[in-house]
CSV table of C-alpha atoms and ligand atoms in Angstrom, one decimal:
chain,number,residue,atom,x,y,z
A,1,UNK,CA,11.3,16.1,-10.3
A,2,UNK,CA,8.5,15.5,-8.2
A,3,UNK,CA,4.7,15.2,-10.2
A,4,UNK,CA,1.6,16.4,-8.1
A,5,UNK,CA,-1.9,15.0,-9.4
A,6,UNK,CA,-5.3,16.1,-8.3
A,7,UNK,CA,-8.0,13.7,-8.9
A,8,UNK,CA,-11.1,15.3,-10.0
A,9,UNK,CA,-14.7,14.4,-10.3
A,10,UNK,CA,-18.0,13.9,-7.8
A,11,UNK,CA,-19.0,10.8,-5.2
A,12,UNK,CA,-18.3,7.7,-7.3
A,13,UNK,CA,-16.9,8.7,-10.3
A,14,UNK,CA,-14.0,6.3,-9.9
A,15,UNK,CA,-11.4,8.7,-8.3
A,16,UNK,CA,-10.4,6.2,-5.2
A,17,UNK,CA,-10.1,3.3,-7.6
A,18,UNK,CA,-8.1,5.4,-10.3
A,19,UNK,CA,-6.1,6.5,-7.8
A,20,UNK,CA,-5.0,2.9,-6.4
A,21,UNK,CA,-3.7,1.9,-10.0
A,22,UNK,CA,-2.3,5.2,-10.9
A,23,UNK,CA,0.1,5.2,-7.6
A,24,UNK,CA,1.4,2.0,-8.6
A,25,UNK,CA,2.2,2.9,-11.6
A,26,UNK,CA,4.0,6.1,-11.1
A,27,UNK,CA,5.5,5.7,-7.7
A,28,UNK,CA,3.3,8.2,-6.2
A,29,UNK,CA,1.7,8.6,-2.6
A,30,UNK,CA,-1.8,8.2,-2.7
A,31,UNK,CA,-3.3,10.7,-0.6
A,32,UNK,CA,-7.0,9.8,0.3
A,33,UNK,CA,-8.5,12.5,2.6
A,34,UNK,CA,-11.5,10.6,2.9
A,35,UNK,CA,-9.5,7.7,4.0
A,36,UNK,CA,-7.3,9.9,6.2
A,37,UNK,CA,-10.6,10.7,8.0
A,38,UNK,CA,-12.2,7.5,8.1
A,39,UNK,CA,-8.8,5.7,9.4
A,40,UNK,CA,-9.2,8.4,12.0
A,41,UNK,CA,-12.9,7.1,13.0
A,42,UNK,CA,-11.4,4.1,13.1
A,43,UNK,CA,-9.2,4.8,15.7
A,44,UNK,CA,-11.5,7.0,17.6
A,45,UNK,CA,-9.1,10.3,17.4
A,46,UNK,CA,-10.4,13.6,18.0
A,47,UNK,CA,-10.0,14.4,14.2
A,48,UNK,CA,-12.0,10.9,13.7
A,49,UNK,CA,-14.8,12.5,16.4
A,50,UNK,CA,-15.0,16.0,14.4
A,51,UNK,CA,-15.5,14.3,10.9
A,52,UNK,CA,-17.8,12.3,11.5
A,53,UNK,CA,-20.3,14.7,12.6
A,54,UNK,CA,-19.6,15.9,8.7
A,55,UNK,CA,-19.4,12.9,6.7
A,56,UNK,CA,-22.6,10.6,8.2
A,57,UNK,CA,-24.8,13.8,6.7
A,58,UNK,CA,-22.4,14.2,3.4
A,59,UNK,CA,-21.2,17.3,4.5
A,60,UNK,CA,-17.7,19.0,3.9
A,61,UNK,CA,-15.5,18.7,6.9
A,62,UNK,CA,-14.2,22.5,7.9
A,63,UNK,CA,-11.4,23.9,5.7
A,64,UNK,CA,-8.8,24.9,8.5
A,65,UNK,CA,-9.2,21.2,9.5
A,66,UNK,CA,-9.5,19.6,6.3
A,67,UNK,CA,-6.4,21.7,4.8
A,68,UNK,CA,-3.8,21.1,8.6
A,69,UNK,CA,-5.0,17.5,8.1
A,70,UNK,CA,-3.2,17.1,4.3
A,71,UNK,CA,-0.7,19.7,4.8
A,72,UNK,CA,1.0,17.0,7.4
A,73,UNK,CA,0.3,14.7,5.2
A,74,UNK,CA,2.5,16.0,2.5
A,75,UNK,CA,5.5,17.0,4.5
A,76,UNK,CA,6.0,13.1,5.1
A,77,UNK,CA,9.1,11.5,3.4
A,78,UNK,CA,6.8,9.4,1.0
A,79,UNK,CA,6.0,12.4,-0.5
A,80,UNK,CA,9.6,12.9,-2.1
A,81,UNK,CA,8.9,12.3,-5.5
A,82,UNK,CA,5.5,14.1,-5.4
A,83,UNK,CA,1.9,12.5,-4.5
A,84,UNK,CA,-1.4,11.8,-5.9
A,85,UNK,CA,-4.3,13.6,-4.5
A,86,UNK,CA,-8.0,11.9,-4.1
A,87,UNK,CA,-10.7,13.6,-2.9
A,88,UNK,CA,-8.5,17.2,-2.3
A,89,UNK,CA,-8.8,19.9,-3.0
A,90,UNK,CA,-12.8,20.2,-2.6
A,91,UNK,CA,-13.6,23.9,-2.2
A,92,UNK,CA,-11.6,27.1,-3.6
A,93,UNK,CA,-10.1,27.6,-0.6
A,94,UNK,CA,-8.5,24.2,-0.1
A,95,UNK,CA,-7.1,24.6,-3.7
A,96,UNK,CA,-5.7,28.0,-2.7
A,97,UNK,CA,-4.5,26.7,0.4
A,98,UNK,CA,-2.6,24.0,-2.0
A,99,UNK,CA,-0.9,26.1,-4.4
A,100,UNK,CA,0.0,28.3,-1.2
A,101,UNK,CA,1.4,25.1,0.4
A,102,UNK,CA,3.3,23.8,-2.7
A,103,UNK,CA,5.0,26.9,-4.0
A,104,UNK,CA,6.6,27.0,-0.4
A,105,UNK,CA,9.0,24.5,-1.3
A,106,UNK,CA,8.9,25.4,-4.8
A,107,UNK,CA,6.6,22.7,-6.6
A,108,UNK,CA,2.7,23.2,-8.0
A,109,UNK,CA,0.7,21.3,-9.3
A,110,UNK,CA,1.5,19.2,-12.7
A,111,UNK,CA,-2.1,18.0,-13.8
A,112,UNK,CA,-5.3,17.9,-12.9
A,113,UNK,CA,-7.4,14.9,-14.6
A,114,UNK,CA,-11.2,15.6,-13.8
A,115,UNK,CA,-13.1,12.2,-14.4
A,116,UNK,CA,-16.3,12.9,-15.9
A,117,UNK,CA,-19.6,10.3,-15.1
A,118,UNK,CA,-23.1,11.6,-15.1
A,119,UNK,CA,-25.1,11.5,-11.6
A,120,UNK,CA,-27.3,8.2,-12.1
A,121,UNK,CA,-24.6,6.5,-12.4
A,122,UNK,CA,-23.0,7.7,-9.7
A,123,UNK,CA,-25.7,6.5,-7.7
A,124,UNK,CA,-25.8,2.8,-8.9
A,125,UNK,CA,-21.7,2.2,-8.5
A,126,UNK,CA,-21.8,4.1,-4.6
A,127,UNK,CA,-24.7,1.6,-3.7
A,128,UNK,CA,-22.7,-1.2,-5.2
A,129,UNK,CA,-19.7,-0.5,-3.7
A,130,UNK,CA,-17.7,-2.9,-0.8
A,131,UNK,CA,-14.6,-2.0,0.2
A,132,UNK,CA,-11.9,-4.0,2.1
A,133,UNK,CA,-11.3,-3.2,5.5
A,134,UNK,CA,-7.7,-4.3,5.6
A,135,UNK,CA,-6.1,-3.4,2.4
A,136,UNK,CA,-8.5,-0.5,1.2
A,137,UNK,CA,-9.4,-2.3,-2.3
A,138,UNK,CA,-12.6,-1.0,-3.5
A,139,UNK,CA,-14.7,-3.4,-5.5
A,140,UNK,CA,-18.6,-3.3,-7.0
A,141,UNK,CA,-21.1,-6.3,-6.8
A,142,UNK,CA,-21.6,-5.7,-10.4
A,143,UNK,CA,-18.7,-3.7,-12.1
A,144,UNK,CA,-15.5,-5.5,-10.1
A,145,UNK,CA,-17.1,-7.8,-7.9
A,146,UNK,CA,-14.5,-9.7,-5.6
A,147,UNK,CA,-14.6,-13.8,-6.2
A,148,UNK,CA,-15.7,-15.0,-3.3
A,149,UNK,CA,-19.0,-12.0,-2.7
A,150,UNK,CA,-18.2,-10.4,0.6
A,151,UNK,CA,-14.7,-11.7,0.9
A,152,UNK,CA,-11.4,-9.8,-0.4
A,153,UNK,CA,-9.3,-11.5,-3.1
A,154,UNK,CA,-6.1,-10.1,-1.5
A,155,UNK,CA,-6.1,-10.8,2.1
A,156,UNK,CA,-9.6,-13.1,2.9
A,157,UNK,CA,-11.3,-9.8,5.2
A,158,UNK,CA,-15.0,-9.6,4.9
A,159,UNK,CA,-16.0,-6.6,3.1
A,160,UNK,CA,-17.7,-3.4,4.4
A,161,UNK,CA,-20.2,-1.0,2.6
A,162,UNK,CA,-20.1,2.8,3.9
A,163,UNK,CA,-22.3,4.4,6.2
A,164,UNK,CA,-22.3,7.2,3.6
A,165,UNK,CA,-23.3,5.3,0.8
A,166,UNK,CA,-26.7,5.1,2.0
A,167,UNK,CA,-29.1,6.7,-1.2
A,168,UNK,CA,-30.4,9.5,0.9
A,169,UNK,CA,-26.6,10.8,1.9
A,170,UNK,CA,-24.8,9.8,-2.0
A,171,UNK,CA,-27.2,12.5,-3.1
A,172,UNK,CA,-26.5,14.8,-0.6
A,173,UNK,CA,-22.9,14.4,-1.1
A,174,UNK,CA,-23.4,15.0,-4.9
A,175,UNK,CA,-25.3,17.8,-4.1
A,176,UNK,CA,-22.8,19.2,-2.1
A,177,UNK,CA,-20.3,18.3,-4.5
A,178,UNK,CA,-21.9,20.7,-7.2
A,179,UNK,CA,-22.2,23.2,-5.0
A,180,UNK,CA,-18.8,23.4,-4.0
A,181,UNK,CA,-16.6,21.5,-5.4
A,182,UNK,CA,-17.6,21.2,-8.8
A,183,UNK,CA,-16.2,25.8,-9.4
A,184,UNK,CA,-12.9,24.0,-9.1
A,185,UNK,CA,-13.4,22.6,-12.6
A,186,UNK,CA,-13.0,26.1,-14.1
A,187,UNK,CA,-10.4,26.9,-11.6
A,188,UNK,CA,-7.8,24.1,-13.1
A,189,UNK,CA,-9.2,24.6,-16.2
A,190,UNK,CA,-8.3,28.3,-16.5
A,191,UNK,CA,-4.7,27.7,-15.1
A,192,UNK,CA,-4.5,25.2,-18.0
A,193,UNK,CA,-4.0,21.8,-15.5
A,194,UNK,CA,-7.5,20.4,-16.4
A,195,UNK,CA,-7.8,17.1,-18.5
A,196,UNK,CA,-10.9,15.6,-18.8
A,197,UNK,CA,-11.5,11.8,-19.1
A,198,UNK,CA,-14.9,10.2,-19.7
A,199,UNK,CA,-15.4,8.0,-16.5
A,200,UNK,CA,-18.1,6.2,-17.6
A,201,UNK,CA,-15.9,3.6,-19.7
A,202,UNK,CA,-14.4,0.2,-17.8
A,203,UNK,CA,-11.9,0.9,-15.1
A,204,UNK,CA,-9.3,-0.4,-17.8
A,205,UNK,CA,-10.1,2.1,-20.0
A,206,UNK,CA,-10.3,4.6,-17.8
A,207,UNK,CA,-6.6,3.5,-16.7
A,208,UNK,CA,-5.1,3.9,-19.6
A,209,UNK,CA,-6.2,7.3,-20.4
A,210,UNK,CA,-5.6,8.3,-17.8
A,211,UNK,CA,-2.0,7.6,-17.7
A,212,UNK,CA,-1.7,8.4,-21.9
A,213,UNK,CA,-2.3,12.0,-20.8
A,214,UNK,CA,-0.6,12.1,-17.7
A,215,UNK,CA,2.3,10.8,-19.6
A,216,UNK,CA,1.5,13.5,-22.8
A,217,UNK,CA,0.8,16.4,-20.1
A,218,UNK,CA,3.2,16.3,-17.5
A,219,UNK,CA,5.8,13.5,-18.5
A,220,UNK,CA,5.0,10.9,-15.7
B,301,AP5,P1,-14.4,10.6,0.0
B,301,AP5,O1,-14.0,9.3,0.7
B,301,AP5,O2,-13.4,11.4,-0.7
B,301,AP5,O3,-15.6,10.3,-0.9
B,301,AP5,P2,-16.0,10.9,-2.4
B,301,AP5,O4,-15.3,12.0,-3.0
B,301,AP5,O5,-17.4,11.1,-2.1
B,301,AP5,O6,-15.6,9.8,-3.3
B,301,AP5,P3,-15.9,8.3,-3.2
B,301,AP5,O7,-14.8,7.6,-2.4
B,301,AP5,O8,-17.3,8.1,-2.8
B,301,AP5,O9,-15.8,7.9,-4.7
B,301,AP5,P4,-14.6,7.7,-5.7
B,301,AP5,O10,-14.7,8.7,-6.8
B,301,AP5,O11,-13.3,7.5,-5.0
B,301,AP5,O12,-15.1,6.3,-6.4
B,301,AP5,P5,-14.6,4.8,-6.2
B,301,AP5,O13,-13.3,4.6,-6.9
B,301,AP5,O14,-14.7,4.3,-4.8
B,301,AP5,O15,-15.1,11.6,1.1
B,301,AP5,C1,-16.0,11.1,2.0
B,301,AP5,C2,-16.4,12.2,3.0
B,301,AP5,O16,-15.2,12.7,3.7
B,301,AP5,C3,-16.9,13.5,2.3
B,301,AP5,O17,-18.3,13.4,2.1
B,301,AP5,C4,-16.6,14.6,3.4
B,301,AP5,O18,-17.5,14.5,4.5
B,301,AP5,C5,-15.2,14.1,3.9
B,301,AP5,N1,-14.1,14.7,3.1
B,301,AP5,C6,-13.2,14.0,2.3
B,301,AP5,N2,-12.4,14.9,1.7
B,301,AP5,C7,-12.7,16.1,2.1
B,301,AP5,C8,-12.2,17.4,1.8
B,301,AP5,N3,-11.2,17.6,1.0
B,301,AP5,N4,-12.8,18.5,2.4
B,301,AP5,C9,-13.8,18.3,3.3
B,301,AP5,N5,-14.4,17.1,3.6
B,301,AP5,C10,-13.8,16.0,3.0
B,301,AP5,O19,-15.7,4.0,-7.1
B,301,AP5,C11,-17.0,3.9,-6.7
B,301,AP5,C12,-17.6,2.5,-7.1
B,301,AP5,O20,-17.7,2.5,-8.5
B,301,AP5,C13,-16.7,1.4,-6.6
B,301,AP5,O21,-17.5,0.3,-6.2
B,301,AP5,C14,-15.9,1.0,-7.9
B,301,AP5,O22,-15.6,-0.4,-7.9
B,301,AP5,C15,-16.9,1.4,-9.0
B,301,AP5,N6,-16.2,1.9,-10.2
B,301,AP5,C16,-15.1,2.7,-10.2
B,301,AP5,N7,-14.8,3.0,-11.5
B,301,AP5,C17,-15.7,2.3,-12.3
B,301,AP5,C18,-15.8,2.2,-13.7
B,301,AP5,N8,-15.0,2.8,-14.6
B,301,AP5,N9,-16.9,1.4,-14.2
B,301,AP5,C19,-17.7,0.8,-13.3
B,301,AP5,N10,-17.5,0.8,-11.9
B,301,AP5,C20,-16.6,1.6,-11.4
């Protein structure tokens, strides 16, 4: 049966890089709308125009848009045994939109593991952060830094920071992320999907429990 996984927790807190182990793992699609919209920069789409104007300030990009963007995503066949979800739903009405979206074809969601880190440290990993153009891999200069700095390990591309990553946006985008993303907490908690993990540990330890209680919860 197909297992659908929302990744919770604010800017930094280690959702992206979870999320790149986890759908190993498991087999799942890694659904990234971040990277969705950022691939869409990339390529200079009229989607890529709109969020932009959102995500250089750290602000939300429109439901409608955000919600038509992922609901394509999901109907794709890499979706067939379910998908991992990074960075969506982030308002009340994208994670209404969801469960309106999954119950459709008769599936909901399984779990809902909300990784916990408190905001100054948030801070420090988003400044550290360089991510691979090519491949996606996120590292830190400090907490996973890549052999070679600047370079990837996997494919040799030079490494990028965000243009949201800059200190004045990263506390925007936390601020934004209390504001309206964070009522979600009680949301999944009430409808008894909530797990929460303490994201300040190392990656591997956040792994692994991780995927004890997404193996205990929903039988991954
Ligand atoms: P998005 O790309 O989703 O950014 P985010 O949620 O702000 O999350 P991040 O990617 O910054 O952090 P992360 O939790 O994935 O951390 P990571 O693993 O990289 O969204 C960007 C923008 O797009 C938004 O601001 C908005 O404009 C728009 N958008 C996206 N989705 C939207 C939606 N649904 N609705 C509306 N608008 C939307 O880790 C961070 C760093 O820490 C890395 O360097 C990593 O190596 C390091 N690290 C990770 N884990 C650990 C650890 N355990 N110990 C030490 N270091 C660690």
């Amino acid at each position: 049966m197909a297992k659908f996984i929302v990744l919770l927790g604010p800017p930094g807190a280690g959702k992206g890089t979870q999320a790149q182990i986890l759908s190993k793992a498991l087999n799942l699609a890694h659904i990234s709308s971040g990277d969705i919209f950022r691939e869409n920069l990339k390529n200079q789409t009229e989607l890529g125009k709109l969020a932009q104007k959102y995500m250089d300030r750290g602000a939300l990009v429109p439901d409608d848009i955000t919600i038509a963007m992922i609901q394509e995503r999901l109907s794709r066949s890499d979706c067939i045994n379910g998908a991992l979800l990074d960075g969506f739903p982030r308002t009340p009405t994208q994670a209404i939109a969801l469960d309106e979206l999954l119950s459709k074809s008769n599936q909901k969601i399984d779990c809902v593991p909300y990784i916990n880190v408190p905001a100054e440290v948030l801070i420090e990993r988003l400044s550290g952060r360089w991510t691979c153009p090519t491949c996606g891999y996120v590292y830190h200069e400090k907490f996973n830094p890549p052999t070679v700095p600047g370079i990837c390990d996997k494919d040799q591309s030079k490494l990028y920071q965000r243009v949201d990553d800059k200190e004045e946006t990263v506390k925007k985008r936390i601020d934004v992320y209390w504001e309206q993303t964070s009522p979600l907490i009680e949301y999944y908690r009430q409808n008894n999907l909530l797990v929460e993990v303490d994201g300040t540990q190392s990656i591997e330890n956040v792994s692994s429990q991780l995927l004890e209680a997404l193996q205990r919860i929903c039988s991954v």
